[in-house]
Amino acid sequence: NAVSTEGWAACKSCAELVDAEKWDQLHAVSLEMFMKKHPDLKDDRASVSSLLREIHKSFRDNRTMTH
């Protein structure tokens, strides 16, 4: 189930990580969930990890500007 606040959506666990600004934990959870759903990308794990960090940084920067 998605939690949507302030124009963004996440599952309850991830929303709690965002609210607590636990970005490293959010990254770890996101990466594991993504890799579990896309095992064919196991050789690209480092690239996926890097992209997720960029996405989370952009989200964090955007969110910070609106607070």
Short mmCIF file of N, CA, C and O in Angstrom, two decimals:
data_model
loop_
_atom_site.label_atom_id
_atom_site.label_comp_id
_atom_site.label_asym_id
_atom_site.label_seq_id
_atom_site.Cartn_x
_atom_site.Cartn_y
_atom_site.Cartn_z
N ASN A 1 0.84 -1.19 0.00
CA ASN A 1 0.00 0.00 0.00
C ASN A 1 0.87 1.24 0.00
O ASN A 1 1.81 1.36 0.76
N ALA A 2 0.53 2.17 -0.84
CA ALA A 2 1.33 3.39 -0.96
C ALA A 2 0.86 4.45 0.03
O ALA A 2 -0.31 4.55 0.35
N VAL A 3 1.82 5.18 0.51
CA VAL A 3 1.56 6.33 1.36
C VAL A 3 1.88 7.54 0.50
O VAL A 3 2.96 7.64 -0.06
N SER A 4 0.96 8.45 0.38
CA SER A 4 1.20 9.63 -0.43
C SER A 4 1.03 10.88 0.41
O SER A 4 -0.02 11.12 0.98
N THR A 5 2.10 11.64 0.51
CA THR A 5 2.05 12.91 1.23
C THR A 5 2.87 13.92 0.45
O THR A 5 3.87 13.58 -0.16
N GLU A 6 2.43 15.13 0.47
CA GLU A 6 3.19 16.22 -0.14
C GLU A 6 3.55 15.95 -1.60
O GLU A 6 4.61 16.36 -2.07
N GLY A 7 2.71 15.22 -2.33
CA GLY A 7 2.95 15.01 -3.75
C GLY A 7 3.89 13.88 -4.10
O GLY A 7 4.33 13.78 -5.24
N TRP A 8 4.22 13.01 -3.17
CA TRP A 8 5.05 11.85 -3.48
C TRP A 8 4.43 10.62 -2.86
O TRP A 8 3.63 10.70 -1.94
N ALA A 9 4.80 9.46 -3.37
CA ALA A 9 4.23 8.21 -2.90
C ALA A 9 5.33 7.20 -2.59
O ALA A 9 6.36 7.17 -3.26
N ALA A 10 5.11 6.43 -1.54
CA ALA A 10 6.04 5.36 -1.15
C ALA A 10 5.28 4.39 -0.27
O ALA A 10 4.25 4.73 0.30
N CYS A 11 5.81 3.19 -0.13
CA CYS A 11 5.23 2.26 0.84
C CYS A 11 5.48 2.85 2.23
O CYS A 11 6.31 3.75 2.41
N LYS A 12 4.77 2.34 3.21
CA LYS A 12 4.87 2.89 4.56
C LYS A 12 6.31 2.85 5.09
O LYS A 12 6.80 3.83 5.65
N SER A 13 6.98 1.73 4.90
CA SER A 13 8.35 1.58 5.40
C SER A 13 9.29 2.60 4.76
O SER A 13 10.10 3.24 5.44
N CYS A 14 9.18 2.76 3.45
CA CYS A 14 10.06 3.72 2.76
C CYS A 14 9.68 5.15 3.11
O CYS A 14 10.56 6.01 3.25
N ALA A 15 8.40 5.43 3.26
CA ALA A 15 7.96 6.77 3.66
C ALA A 15 8.54 7.12 5.03
O ALA A 15 8.97 8.26 5.24
N GLU A 16 8.58 6.16 5.92
CA GLU A 16 9.16 6.40 7.24
C GLU A 16 10.66 6.70 7.14
O GLU A 16 11.18 7.56 7.85
N LEU A 17 11.35 6.01 6.23
CA LEU A 17 12.78 6.27 6.03
C LEU A 17 12.99 7.67 5.46
O LEU A 17 13.91 8.39 5.87
N VAL A 18 12.14 8.07 4.52
CA VAL A 18 12.24 9.42 3.95
C VAL A 18 12.00 10.45 5.04
O VAL A 18 12.78 11.40 5.20
N ASP A 19 10.92 10.29 5.80
CA ASP A 19 10.59 11.25 6.85
C ASP A 19 11.70 11.35 7.90
O ASP A 19 11.95 12.43 8.43
N ALA A 20 12.37 10.24 8.16
CA ALA A 20 13.46 10.22 9.14
C ALA A 20 14.81 10.61 8.50
O ALA A 20 15.82 10.65 9.19
N GLU A 21 14.78 10.87 7.19
CA GLU A 21 15.98 11.22 6.43
C GLU A 21 17.08 10.15 6.55
O GLU A 21 18.27 10.45 6.66
N LYS A 22 16.67 8.91 6.50
CA LYS A 22 17.60 7.78 6.54
C LYS A 22 17.86 7.33 5.11
O LYS A 22 17.43 6.27 4.66
N TRP A 23 18.60 8.18 4.40
CA TRP A 23 18.80 7.98 2.97
C TRP A 23 19.63 6.75 2.65
O TRP A 23 19.35 6.07 1.64
N ASP A 24 20.62 6.42 3.46
CA ASP A 24 21.41 5.22 3.19
C ASP A 24 20.57 3.96 3.34
O ASP A 24 20.69 3.02 2.55
N GLN A 25 19.70 3.95 4.34
CA GLN A 25 18.81 2.79 4.52
C GLN A 25 17.81 2.71 3.38
O GLN A 25 17.51 1.62 2.89
N LEU A 26 17.27 3.85 2.96
CA LEU A 26 16.34 3.86 1.83
C LEU A 26 17.03 3.32 0.59
O LEU A 26 16.46 2.51 -0.14
N HIS A 27 18.26 3.73 0.38
CA HIS A 27 19.01 3.24 -0.78
C HIS A 27 19.18 1.73 -0.71
O HIS A 27 18.94 1.03 -1.70
N ALA A 28 19.57 1.22 0.45
CA ALA A 28 19.80 -0.22 0.60
C ALA A 28 18.52 -1.01 0.34
O ALA A 28 18.53 -2.01 -0.40
N VAL A 29 17.43 -0.56 0.91
CA VAL A 29 16.14 -1.24 0.72
C VAL A 29 15.71 -1.17 -0.74
O VAL A 29 15.29 -2.18 -1.32
N SER A 30 15.83 0.00 -1.32
CA SER A 30 15.42 0.18 -2.73
C SER A 30 16.24 -0.69 -3.66
O SER A 30 15.70 -1.32 -4.57
N LEU A 31 17.55 -0.73 -3.42
CA LEU A 31 18.42 -1.53 -4.27
C LEU A 31 18.07 -3.01 -4.16
O LEU A 31 17.95 -3.71 -5.17
N GLU A 32 17.90 -3.49 -2.94
CA GLU A 32 17.56 -4.91 -2.76
C GLU A 32 16.22 -5.26 -3.39
O GLU A 32 16.09 -6.30 -4.04
N MET A 33 15.23 -4.39 -3.22
CA MET A 33 13.91 -4.65 -3.82
C MET A 33 14.00 -4.66 -5.34
O MET A 33 13.42 -5.52 -6.00
N PHE A 34 14.74 -3.70 -5.90
CA PHE A 34 14.89 -3.63 -7.35
C PHE A 34 15.60 -4.86 -7.88
O PHE A 34 15.17 -5.47 -8.87
N MET A 35 16.70 -5.23 -7.23
CA MET A 35 17.47 -6.38 -7.71
C MET A 35 16.68 -7.68 -7.57
O MET A 35 16.81 -8.57 -8.42
N LYS A 36 15.85 -7.77 -6.56
CA LYS A 36 15.02 -8.95 -6.39
C LYS A 36 14.01 -9.08 -7.54
O LYS A 36 13.73 -10.16 -8.04
N LYS A 37 13.50 -7.93 -7.98
CA LYS A 37 12.52 -7.92 -9.07
C LYS A 37 13.17 -8.05 -10.44
O LYS A 37 12.51 -8.39 -11.42
N HIS A 38 14.45 -7.72 -10.52
CA HIS A 38 15.16 -7.75 -11.80
C HIS A 38 16.48 -8.51 -11.68
O HIS A 38 17.56 -7.95 -11.88
N PRO A 39 16.42 -9.81 -11.38
CA PRO A 39 17.65 -10.59 -11.20
C PRO A 39 18.52 -10.64 -12.46
O PRO A 39 19.72 -10.86 -12.36
N ASP A 40 17.91 -10.40 -13.61
CA ASP A 40 18.67 -10.40 -14.85
C ASP A 40 19.68 -9.24 -14.91
O ASP A 40 20.58 -9.25 -15.74
N LEU A 41 19.54 -8.27 -14.01
CA LEU A 41 20.45 -7.13 -13.99
C LEU A 41 21.55 -7.27 -12.94
O LEU A 41 22.22 -6.29 -12.60
N LYS A 42 21.77 -8.48 -12.43
CA LYS A 42 22.74 -8.67 -11.35
C LYS A 42 24.14 -8.18 -11.73
O LYS A 42 24.86 -7.67 -10.89
N ASP A 43 24.51 -8.29 -13.00
CA ASP A 43 25.82 -7.82 -13.44
C ASP A 43 25.91 -6.29 -13.49
O ASP A 43 27.00 -5.73 -13.58
N ASP A 44 24.75 -5.64 -13.43
CA ASP A 44 24.69 -4.18 -13.49
C ASP A 44 24.36 -3.56 -12.13
O ASP A 44 23.98 -2.39 -12.04
N ARG A 45 24.55 -4.32 -11.07
CA ARG A 45 24.19 -3.86 -9.72
C ARG A 45 24.85 -2.51 -9.37
O ARG A 45 24.20 -1.63 -8.83
N ALA A 46 26.11 -2.35 -9.70
CA ALA A 46 26.81 -1.10 -9.37
C ALA A 46 26.18 0.09 -10.10
O ALA A 46 26.00 1.16 -9.52
N SER A 47 25.83 -0.11 -11.36
CA SER A 47 25.19 0.96 -12.13
C SER A 47 23.81 1.28 -11.58
O SER A 47 23.43 2.45 -11.46
N VAL A 48 23.05 0.25 -11.25
CA VAL A 48 21.72 0.44 -10.67
C VAL A 48 21.84 1.19 -9.35
O VAL A 48 21.09 2.13 -9.08
N SER A 49 22.80 0.81 -8.54
CA SER A 49 23.02 1.46 -7.26
C SER A 49 23.32 2.94 -7.45
O SER A 49 22.77 3.81 -6.76
N SER A 50 24.18 3.24 -8.40
CA SER A 50 24.54 4.63 -8.68
C SER A 50 23.32 5.43 -9.15
O SER A 50 23.11 6.57 -8.72
N LEU A 51 22.53 4.85 -10.02
CA LEU A 51 21.33 5.53 -10.51
C LEU A 51 20.33 5.78 -9.38
O LEU A 51 19.73 6.86 -9.31
N LEU A 52 20.16 4.80 -8.50
CA LEU A 52 19.25 5.00 -7.36
C LEU A 52 19.74 6.12 -6.46
O LEU A 52 18.94 6.93 -5.97
N ARG A 53 21.04 6.20 -6.24
CA ARG A 53 21.59 7.30 -5.43
C ARG A 53 21.27 8.65 -6.07
O ARG A 53 20.90 9.60 -5.39
N GLU A 54 21.41 8.73 -7.39
CA GLU A 54 21.09 9.98 -8.11
C GLU A 54 19.61 10.32 -7.98
O GLU A 54 19.26 11.48 -7.74
N ILE A 55 18.76 9.32 -8.13
CA ILE A 55 17.31 9.53 -8.02
C ILE A 55 16.95 10.01 -6.62
O ILE A 55 16.20 10.98 -6.45
N HIS A 56 17.50 9.36 -5.61
CA HIS A 56 17.20 9.74 -4.23
C HIS A 56 17.74 11.13 -3.91
O HIS A 56 17.10 11.91 -3.21
N LYS A 57 18.92 11.46 -4.45
CA LYS A 57 19.48 12.80 -4.22
C LYS A 57 18.58 13.87 -4.85
O LYS A 57 18.30 14.90 -4.23
N SER A 58 18.13 13.62 -6.06
CA SER A 58 17.23 14.57 -6.72
C SER A 58 15.94 14.73 -5.94
O SER A 58 15.44 15.84 -5.75
N PHE A 59 15.39 13.61 -5.48
CA PHE A 59 14.17 13.65 -4.67
C PHE A 59 14.42 14.45 -3.39
O PHE A 59 13.64 15.33 -3.02
N ARG A 60 15.52 14.15 -2.71
CA ARG A 60 15.86 14.82 -1.45
C ARG A 60 16.03 16.32 -1.68
O ARG A 60 15.50 17.14 -0.94
N ASP A 61 16.78 16.68 -2.73
CA ASP A 61 17.00 18.10 -3.03
C ASP A 61 15.69 18.81 -3.34
O ASP A 61 15.46 19.93 -2.88
N ASN A 62 14.84 18.18 -4.11
CA ASN A 62 13.54 18.75 -4.46
C ASN A 62 12.66 18.89 -3.23
O ASN A 62 11.99 19.89 -3.04
N ARG A 63 12.66 17.88 -2.40
CA ARG A 63 11.85 17.87 -1.18
C ARG A 63 12.33 18.95 -0.22
O ARG A 63 11.52 19.63 0.41
N THR A 64 13.63 19.13 -0.12
CA THR A 64 14.21 20.14 0.76
C THR A 64 13.81 21.55 0.34
O THR A 64 13.54 22.40 1.16
N MET A 65 13.72 21.76 -0.97
CA MET A 65 13.35 23.09 -1.48
C MET A 65 11.91 23.43 -1.13
O MET A 65 11.57 24.61 -1.03
N THR A 66 11.06 22.43 -0.97
CA THR A 66 9.64 22.69 -0.70
C THR A 66 9.33 22.75 0.80
O THR A 66 8.21 23.02 1.18
N HIS A 67 10.31 22.49 1.65
CA HIS A 67 10.08 22.54 3.09
C HIS A 67 10.62 23.81 3.67
O HIS A 67 11.57 24.36 3.45
#
